[in-house]
Each structure stands twice: as C-alpha cells, then as structure tokens.
Coordinates of C-alpha atoms in Angstrom, one line a residue:
X1 CA 0.0 -0.1 0.0
X2 CA 1.1 3.6 -1.1
X3 CA 2.0 5.2 2.5
X4 CA 0.8 8.5 1.1
X5 CA -2.8 6.8 0.6
X6 CA -2.5 4.8 3.4
X7 CA -5.2 6.7 5.6
X8 CA -7.4 7.5 2.9
X9 CA -9.8 4.8 3.7
X10 CA -9.4 4.9 7.4
X11 CA -12.8 4.8 9.4
X12 CA -12.5 8.0 12.0
X13 CA -15.7 7.3 12.8
X14 CA -14.4 4.3 14.1
X15 CA -12.3 5.6 16.1
X16 CA -14.0 6.6 19.5
X17 CA -11.8 9.9 19.8
X18 CA -13.3 12.7 19.6
X19 CA -10.0 15.7 18.6
X20 CA -11.9 19.3 19.2
X21 CA -10.5 22.5 17.6
X22 CA -10.1 25.2 20.1
X23 CA -12.8 27.5 18.1
X24 CA -15.1 24.5 17.7
X25 CA -15.3 23.9 21.6
X26 CA -18.2 25.0 23.3
X27 CA -17.0 23.3 26.5
X28 CA -13.8 23.9 28.2
X29 CA -15.4 20.3 30.4
X30 CA -13.9 17.9 28.2
X31 CA -14.7 14.0 27.9
X32 CA -12.2 11.6 29.0
X33 CA -12.2 10.7 25.2
X34 CA -12.0 14.5 24.4
X35 CA -8.5 15.9 23.3
X36 CA -9.2 20.0 23.1
X37 CA -6.0 21.1 20.2
X38 CA -5.3 24.7 19.7
X39 CA -3.3 25.6 16.2
X40 CA 0.5 26.1 16.9
X41 CA 1.2 27.8 13.8
X42 CA 0.5 31.5 14.6
X43 CA 3.3 34.3 13.5
X44 CA 4.3 31.5 10.5
X45 CA 4.7 33.9 7.4
X46 CA 4.1 32.0 4.1
X47 CA 5.3 32.1 0.8
X48 CA 4.2 35.1 -1.0
X49 CA 5.0 36.7 -4.9
X50 CA 7.8 38.5 -3.7
X51 CA 9.3 35.0 -2.9
X52 CA 8.3 33.9 -5.7
X53 CA 9.5 36.6 -7.7
X54 CA 13.2 36.5 -6.4
X55 CA 12.5 32.0 -7.1
X56 CA 12.3 33.0 -10.9
X57 CA 15.0 35.7 -10.4
X58 CA 17.3 33.3 -9.4
X59 CA 16.3 30.6 -11.9
X60 CA 16.8 33.4 -14.4
X61 CA 20.7 33.2 -13.2
X62 CA 21.1 29.6 -13.3
X63 CA 20.2 29.5 -16.8
X64 CA 22.6 32.1 -18.0
X65 CA 25.3 30.3 -16.2
X66 CA 24.1 26.7 -17.9
X67 CA 23.6 28.4 -21.1
X68 CA 19.3 27.8 -21.1
X69 CA 17.3 30.1 -23.0
X70 CA 14.5 28.5 -20.8
X71 CA 12.3 25.8 -18.9
X72 CA 8.9 24.0 -19.5
X73 CA 7.3 23.4 -16.1
X74 CA 4.0 21.8 -16.1
X75 CA 1.4 21.4 -13.7
X76 CA 3.0 20.3 -10.7
X77 CA 5.2 21.0 -7.8
X78 CA 7.6 22.8 -9.7
X79 CA 4.9 25.0 -10.8
X80 CA 3.6 26.0 -7.8
X81 CA 7.5 26.2 -6.4
X82 CA 7.9 28.9 -9.3
X83 CA 4.1 30.5 -10.0
X84 CA 2.2 29.6 -7.1
X85 CA 0.0 28.2 -9.6
X86 CA -1.6 24.8 -8.1
X87 CA -3.1 23.0 -11.0
X88 CA -4.2 19.2 -10.9
X89 CA -2.2 17.6 -13.5
X90 CA -4.5 16.0 -16.6
X91 CA -3.9 14.7 -20.0
X92 CA -4.1 18.2 -21.3
X93 CA -1.3 20.7 -21.0
X94 CA -1.0 23.7 -18.2
X95 CA 2.0 25.0 -17.8
X96 CA 4.7 27.6 -18.2
X97 CA 7.7 28.7 -20.2
X98 CA 10.4 30.8 -17.6
X99 CA 12.7 32.3 -19.9
X100 CA 16.2 33.4 -19.1
X101 CA 15.4 37.0 -18.9
X102 CA 13.1 35.9 -16.1
X103 CA 9.8 37.1 -18.3
X104 CA 7.1 34.3 -18.3
X105 CA 4.7 32.6 -21.0
X106 CA 1.9 30.7 -19.4
X107 CA -0.3 27.8 -21.3
X108 CA -3.5 26.2 -20.7
X109 CA -6.2 25.4 -22.6
X110 CA -8.7 27.8 -23.2
X111 CA -11.8 26.9 -22.0
X112 CA -9.6 27.1 -18.3
X113 CA -8.1 30.1 -19.4
X114 CA -10.2 32.5 -17.4
X115 CA -9.6 29.8 -14.3
X116 CA -5.3 30.1 -14.9
X117 CA -6.0 34.0 -15.1
X118 CA -7.1 34.0 -11.8
X119 CA -4.3 32.3 -10.4
X120 CA -1.7 34.4 -11.7
X121 CA 0.3 36.3 -9.1
X122 CA 3.7 36.8 -11.3
X123 CA 3.2 39.2 -14.5
X124 CA 3.1 37.2 -17.6
X125 CA 1.4 36.5 -21.2
X126 CA -1.3 33.7 -21.4
X127 CA -1.4 31.5 -24.3
X128 CA -4.5 29.1 -24.5
X129 CA -5.3 26.5 -26.8
X130 CA -8.9 25.0 -28.0
X131 CA -9.7 21.6 -27.4
X132 CA -8.7 20.3 -31.3
X133 CA -5.5 22.2 -31.3
X134 CA -2.2 21.0 -30.3
X135 CA -0.6 22.3 -27.0
X136 CA 3.1 20.8 -27.9
X137 CA 2.7 22.7 -30.9
X138 CA 2.1 26.2 -29.1
X139 CA 4.7 25.5 -26.2
X140 CA 7.4 25.1 -29.1
X141 CA 6.1 28.2 -31.1
X142 CA 6.2 30.2 -28.0
X143 CA 10.2 29.1 -27.4
X144 CA 11.0 29.9 -30.9
X145 CA 9.4 33.0 -31.2
X146 CA 11.1 33.8 -28.5
X147 CA 14.4 31.7 -27.9
X148 CA 15.3 31.0 -32.1
X149 CA 15.1 28.0 -33.6
X150 CA 18.5 26.7 -32.3
X151 CA 18.3 27.6 -28.7
X152 CA 18.4 25.3 -25.8
X153 CA 15.3 24.8 -23.8
X154 CA 15.4 22.6 -20.5
X155 CA 12.3 20.2 -19.9
X156 CA 11.6 20.3 -16.0
X157 CA 12.2 16.5 -14.9
X158 CA 8.4 15.5 -13.9
X159 CA 7.2 16.2 -17.2
X160 CA 5.2 13.4 -18.4
X161 CA 7.0 11.8 -21.1
X162 CA 3.6 12.7 -23.2
X163 CA 4.1 16.3 -22.9
X164 CA 8.1 16.3 -23.2
X165 CA 8.0 14.2 -26.3
X166 CA 5.4 16.3 -27.9
X167 CA 7.1 19.5 -27.6
X168 CA 10.3 18.2 -28.2
X169 CA 8.8 16.9 -31.9
X170 CA 8.1 20.4 -32.7
X171 CA 11.1 21.6 -32.0
X172 CA 13.4 21.0 -34.7
X173 CA 16.9 22.0 -34.1
X174 CA 16.7 23.4 -30.6
X175 CA 18.3 21.3 -27.9
X176 CA 16.4 20.0 -25.2
X177 CA 18.1 19.0 -21.6
X178 CA 17.2 18.0 -17.9
X179 CA 16.1 21.1 -16.5
X180 CA 16.8 19.5 -13.0
X181 CA 20.2 22.1 -13.0
X182 CA 17.6 25.0 -12.7
X183 CA 15.3 23.3 -10.9
X184 CA 17.0 21.6 -7.9
X185 CA 19.3 24.6 -8.2
X186 CA 16.7 26.6 -6.8
X187 CA 14.7 24.5 -5.1
X188 CA 17.3 22.2 -3.7
X189 CA 18.9 25.1 -0.9
X190 CA 16.3 26.5 1.3
X191 CA 15.8 29.7 2.6
X192 CA 14.8 31.2 6.2
X193 CA 11.1 31.2 5.7
X194 CA 11.4 27.7 3.8
X195 CA 12.9 26.3 6.7
X196 CA 10.5 28.3 9.4
X197 CA 7.7 26.4 7.6
X198 CA 9.4 23.1 7.4
X199 CA 10.9 23.5 11.5
X200 CA 6.4 24.5 12.1
X201 CA 5.2 21.5 9.9
X202 CA 7.6 18.8 11.6
X203 CA 7.0 20.1 15.3
X204 CA 3.0 19.7 14.7
X205 CA 3.5 16.3 13.3
X206 CA 5.1 15.3 16.6
X207 CA 3.0 17.1 18.4
X208 CA 0.1 14.8 16.6
X209 CA 2.1 11.6 17.3
X210 CA 1.9 12.3 21.0
X211 CA -1.4 12.7 20.9
X212 CA -1.2 9.2 19.2
X213 CA 0.4 7.2 21.6
X214 CA -1.6 8.9 24.5
X215 CA -4.6 7.1 23.1
X216 CA -3.1 3.6 22.6
X217 CA -4.9 0.9 24.0
X218 CA -5.6 -2.7 23.3
X219 CA -7.2 -4.3 20.1
X220 CA -7.3 -0.2 18.7
X221 CA -6.6 -0.9 14.7
X222 CA -3.6 0.5 12.8
X223 CA -6.1 2.5 11.0
X224 CA -7.8 4.2 14.0
X225 CA -4.5 5.2 15.1
X226 CA -3.2 6.9 11.7
X227 CA -7.2 8.7 11.7
X228 CA -6.9 9.8 15.8
X229 CA -2.8 11.7 14.0
X230 CA -4.5 12.5 10.8
X231 CA -7.2 14.9 12.5
X232 CA -4.6 16.2 15.2
X233 CA -2.3 17.5 12.6
X234 CA -4.8 19.5 11.0
X235 CA -6.2 20.7 14.4
X236 CA -2.8 22.2 15.0
X237 CA -2.5 24.0 12.1
X238 CA -1.8 22.2 8.9
X239 CA -2.6 23.8 6.3
X240 CA -3.4 20.5 4.2
X241 CA -4.3 17.0 6.2
X242 CA -1.6 15.1 7.7
X243 CA -0.9 11.4 6.7
X244 CA 0.4 8.7 9.4
X245 CA 1.0 4.9 8.2
X246 CA 0.9 3.0 11.6
X247 CA 1.9 -0.5 12.0
X248 CA 1.9 -2.9 14.9
X249 CA 4.0 -5.8 16.3
X250 CA 5.3 -8.4 13.1
X251 CA 4.2 -5.6 10.7
X252 CA 6.8 -2.7 11.9
X253 CA 9.2 -5.0 9.9
X254 CA 7.5 -3.9 6.8
X255 CA 8.6 -0.3 5.7
X256 CA 5.7 1.6 4.9
X257 CA 3.1 -0.9 6.1
X258 CA 0.7 -4.0 5.3
X259 CA -2.6 -4.6 3.8
X260 CA -3.1 -6.8 6.8
X261 CA -5.6 -5.5 9.6
X262 CA -3.9 -5.5 12.7
X263 CA -5.3 -5.0 16.3
X264 CA -3.0 -3.5 18.8
X265 CA -1.7 -6.3 21.6
X266 CA 0.2 -6.2 24.9
X267 CA 4.3 -6.4 23.6
X268 CA 3.6 -5.0 20.4
X269 CA 6.1 -2.8 18.7
X270 CA 4.2 0.5 17.2
X271 CA 5.8 2.2 14.6
X272 CA 4.3 5.5 12.9
X273 CA 5.6 7.0 9.7
X274 CA 4.3 10.5 8.1
X275 CA 3.8 14.5 8.5
X276 CA 1.5 17.0 7.5
X277 CA 2.3 20.0 5.2
X278 CA 2.2 23.2 6.4
X279 CA 2.4 26.6 4.1
X280 CA 3.5 23.8 1.1
X281 CA 6.1 22.5 3.0
X282 CA 6.1 18.9 3.9
X283 CA 7.0 17.1 7.5
X284 CA 8.5 13.6 7.6
X285 CA 9.0 11.9 10.7
X286 CA 9.0 8.5 12.1
X287 CA 8.7 7.1 16.2
X288 CA 9.1 3.2 16.9
X289 CA 8.0 2.4 20.3
X290 CA 6.2 0.0 22.4
X291 CA 3.3 -0.9 23.9
X292 CA 3.7 -2.6 27.1
X293 CA 7.1 -3.4 28.3
X294 CA 10.1 -4.3 25.6
X295 CA 11.8 -7.3 25.5
X296 CA 15.6 -7.5 25.4
X297 CA 16.2 -7.6 22.0
X298 CA 13.7 -5.0 20.8
X299 CA 15.6 -2.5 23.3
X300 CA 19.0 -3.7 21.6
X301 CA 17.6 -3.3 18.3
X302 CA 16.0 0.2 19.1
X303 CA 19.3 1.2 20.4
X304 CA 21.6 0.2 17.3
X305 CA 18.9 2.4 15.1
X306 CA 19.3 5.1 17.5
X307 CA 23.3 5.1 17.5
X308 CA 23.3 5.0 13.8
X309 CA 20.9 7.9 13.8
X310 CA 23.3 9.9 16.1
X311 CA 26.0 9.0 14.1
X312 CA 24.8 10.2 10.9
X313 CA 24.1 13.6 12.5
X314 CA 27.8 13.5 13.2
X315 CA 28.6 13.3 9.8
X316 CA 26.4 16.3 8.5
X317 CA 28.0 19.3 7.6
X318 CA 28.7 21.5 4.1
X319 CA 30.8 19.7 1.8
X320 CA 30.6 16.2 3.3
X321 CA 29.1 13.9 0.0
X322 CA 25.8 12.5 0.7
X323 CA 26.8 9.0 0.7
X324 CA 28.7 9.5 3.2
X325 CA 25.7 9.5 5.5
X326 CA 24.4 6.1 4.4
X327 CA 27.9 4.3 4.5
X328 CA 27.9 5.8 8.4
X329 CA 24.8 4.3 9.4
X330 CA 25.3 1.2 7.6
X331 CA 28.4 1.1 9.4
X332 CA 26.6 1.0 12.4
X333 CA 24.3 -1.8 11.9
X334 CA 26.8 -3.7 10.4
X335 CA 29.1 -3.6 13.7
X336 CA 26.2 -5.0 15.7
X337 CA 25.5 -7.7 13.2
X338 CA 22.4 -6.4 11.2
X339 CA 24.4 -5.2 8.1
X340 CA 25.8 -7.2 4.8
X341 CA 24.5 -4.5 2.7
X342 CA 20.7 -4.5 2.3
X343 CA 19.9 -7.7 4.5
X344 CA 18.2 -5.9 7.2
X345 CA 19.0 -1.9 6.9
X346 CA 16.1 -2.0 3.5
X347 CA 16.4 1.5 2.7
X348 CA 18.8 4.7 1.9
X349 CA 19.3 6.4 5.0
X350 CA 17.7 9.3 3.7
X351 CA 15.7 11.9 1.7
X352 CA 16.2 15.8 0.4
X353 CA 12.7 17.2 1.2
X354 CA 10.8 20.4 1.1
X355 CA 7.3 21.0 -1.2
X356 CA 7.7 17.2 -2.0
X357 CA 8.4 14.9 0.4
X358 CA 11.4 13.0 -1.5
X359 CA 13.4 15.0 -3.4
X360 CA 16.9 16.4 -4.0
X361 CA 19.4 15.0 -2.8
X362 CA 19.5 11.6 -1.6
X363 CA 21.6 10.3 1.1
X364 CA 22.5 7.3 -0.8
X365 CA 25.9 5.2 -2.2
X366 CA 26.7 6.6 -5.4
X367 CA 25.7 10.3 -4.8
X368 CA 28.8 12.0 -4.3
X369 CA 27.1 15.3 -4.3
X370 CA 28.4 17.6 -1.2
X371 CA 25.7 18.4 1.2
X372 CA 25.3 23.0 0.7
X373 CA 23.8 25.2 3.3
X374 CA 20.2 24.9 3.1
X375 CA 19.5 21.5 1.8
X376 CA 17.2 19.8 4.0
X377 CA 17.2 15.6 4.7
X378 CA 15.3 13.2 6.3
X379 CA 17.9 10.6 8.9
X380 CA 16.3 7.8 9.1
X381 CA 18.6 4.3 9.6
X382 CA 16.2 1.0 10.1
X383 CA 16.5 -2.0 11.3
X384 CA 13.8 -4.9 9.7
X385 CA 13.2 -8.2 10.3
X386 CA 10.6 -10.3 9.0
X387 CA 8.1 -12.2 10.7
X388 CA 9.7 -10.8 14.2
X389 CA 9.3 -7.1 14.4
X390 CA 10.9 -3.4 12.4
X391 CA 12.9 -0.1 14.0
X392 CA 12.9 2.8 12.2
X393 CA 13.6 6.9 13.7
X394 CA 13.1 9.3 11.6
X395 CA 13.8 13.4 12.1
X396 CA 14.5 15.5 8.6
X397 CA 17.0 18.5 9.1
X398 CA 19.5 20.9 7.5
X399 CA 22.8 22.0 6.7
X400 CA 23.7 25.1 8.0
X401 CA 27.3 27.0 7.6
X402 CA 28.5 25.3 10.5
X403 CA 26.9 22.0 10.8
X404 CA 23.1 21.1 11.0
X405 CA 20.2 22.2 12.8
X406 CA 17.5 19.1 13.6
X407 CA 14.0 20.5 12.8
X408 CA 13.2 17.9 15.7
X409 CA 14.7 16.0 18.8
X410 CA 15.5 12.7 19.0
X411 CA 13.4 10.1 20.3
X412 CA 14.5 9.6 24.2
X413 CA 13.9 5.9 24.1
X414 CA 11.6 3.2 23.3
X415 CA 9.2 3.7 26.2
X416 CA 9.0 7.5 25.5
X417 CA 9.2 8.0 21.9
X418 CA 8.8 11.4 21.9

C-alpha cells in the first residue's frame, strides 16, 4: 500500500476519539475521550509573490550560467514553487515557460483561461489552446518565437513523457536538456522562510504523534491510530491534512506498512511514519515505541537504530558527500550484526525534502554530491526482521554553515518516544 494513501480509507468515526479544535469547542469541560487542541502556527509567514519573484530571478541566473534559454514546467510542485499556481495534472497541458530573462509565458486550455488568469500572481502572457489544437506545438512555437530555432530548452524532470515528447517533436534543431540544474538548483537550497515552515510542520507532526500515542489501547487498529494522528495534525494548524502510516507488531518490519488488518496487543512495537504539510512544505517523522514493556531484543535493536541516527548527525556538515551519511549509518548496523548490504537495513538512510516528501538530494551510496547550507534531509536508519518486528527512527534536518540543525529532537527512548 502506498504510504501516502495509507489513511485515505480510515474510518475516523470508528476511532472513538474526539479531537476538538479550540474554536469549535463549546465548553472547557471535555470527556475523557476528548482532547482539546489549539493551532500552534501563530506568527508563521507563508510564501508570497515577492518570494516567487526572487525564485524566478534565481532561475534566470542559473539559466544564464548553464546556457539555457528557457525551461518548461508543467502542472505539479515546481509550477507551484515558481508561480504559486496549484494545478491538477491531467491529459490537458497546463504549464509555464520561464525564460532566461526572467519573463514568463503561461500555457493552458482555452476553456480554463479565466481560471488560470485568476491564479496568476506573477506577470506574464497567457497563451491558450482550443480542444482541437495541439498544445505541444504551441509551447514549441512560443519558445522558438522568443529564443530562436537553435536555442536550448530545459524540460523540468517531472514533466510527463507524453508532454516532453510532444513538445520535442515540434522543436527541430532546438537543444533539449534536463532542467534539473535550474529546478533543483533553486529548490534544493531552502530560504529561512522555507526552513521556518518546515520546522513548524515537523513540530505539528510530532505533537500529533504524541496525541496518537496517548490514545493507544488494546485492540485499536492501525487505521484508527492513523486517523487520530491525521485529525490532530489538522487541528494543530496543518494547511493540508497530515497522513500517518501506523504498523503494529510483526508488521513494523514492513517499512511502509502492510495491507493486513492489525489490532494492538500487549508487547507490540508501534511504528508511525508520516507528516503534515504547512504552506506547501512537508514534514516527515518516524517514531517506534512499545505498547507495554520491551523485550531485551526489542530494546537492543532500538538502541542500535538510534546509535546509527546519531552517527549520521555527527557527519552532517557542508561539503560532506551525501553518500557518506548512508555509509556511516550502515557501518553502525553492520557492526552490530545486522548489516550485510541491505539485508536488514532495507533502504537509503535519507532523502531530500521540501515541498515534496522526496526530492533532491538523496543520502545513498553513489551520490557524491556535497551537501550545502540550506539543503534539507531526512535521517532515518532502520532495522527490519520479517516475521518479528522492525524499528525506524526518522527526523529531518538542514545543513548550516557550521554543521546542521534538526527540525525535531531525537526520540528519547523506546518507552518514551517523544
């Protein structure tokens, strides 16, 4: 099951828990099954048109540096990042050409033109196409009219193939390149405002976990726990509903959960992996705890995973290759007898994070990219033993001029996860 969709079918009404937002609470007297929650987002500044103008200017500088004449970005996260336009990807092309002189040309279906114009906060021409017309030809013509037939166009790497292929078929001698040096060059290094949004999103997520853990009881299902955490995230101020994949007992060995229905019982490990979104920016946290008292083996493996996470932090600084952090965590796991490649530590130790859960750069063997100040990552070592249990601890951090800063503190212990 895709962990991003893990809780979509959760039956919140069946959880038996009422999470009451402060503004909707009629009385300060709550039942034992109710939790009064207040938003914790006061004072947060959100991304505005001025910020996006600066992003376009940075993209312009990078295009000139890398000799791009323009880049094409379709509906998706990068379109929102550069223009603020949230547009659902469909078979109908909607996007923007960003030129090296920092001018914009928006493209969309003619019947959606008014809606597209409503969303525009940065100036630029709007070109539309009727249902019988070819939008790929339109994009190519707009590019060539401004940049020439032999110019260089970057295609954002997440543009779907049918669109990039369609545009390319009308470009003739134009050079087409991956726009990653521009898009990742802008998005991978976060500004202080972005970092503040991410920090608060992670704080909301951790508090939602605390609420969820406080409601653990014999027989609760993984879906009920997921629903409690998701609703708590919204009540705490998340601008987009949080998700939480919950796993119990032997199913904690499935890194992203199992479709098997689970009911909590004494002695089970409980693993929650999830995050909310605030102002377009993601959180991602994993906690593993025990319902009851841990066995010595559970305790030992939990301690190994925390040792690995701590060792990763000790290596986190500007200039260090991304792959070094993965090797550091793997060496700790291997030292304790759970190594041998990916045998019990199934995945890389971390990924970039920002507006997307997973984005540039990845902390994995073979990625020699040096970390830079402002880059954000997850730190999530794990040990998984199918048929027994798994442990993962995850917090996110960013690189500073002098080392790193974590968005959330490490988990104190298996019995005190927050």
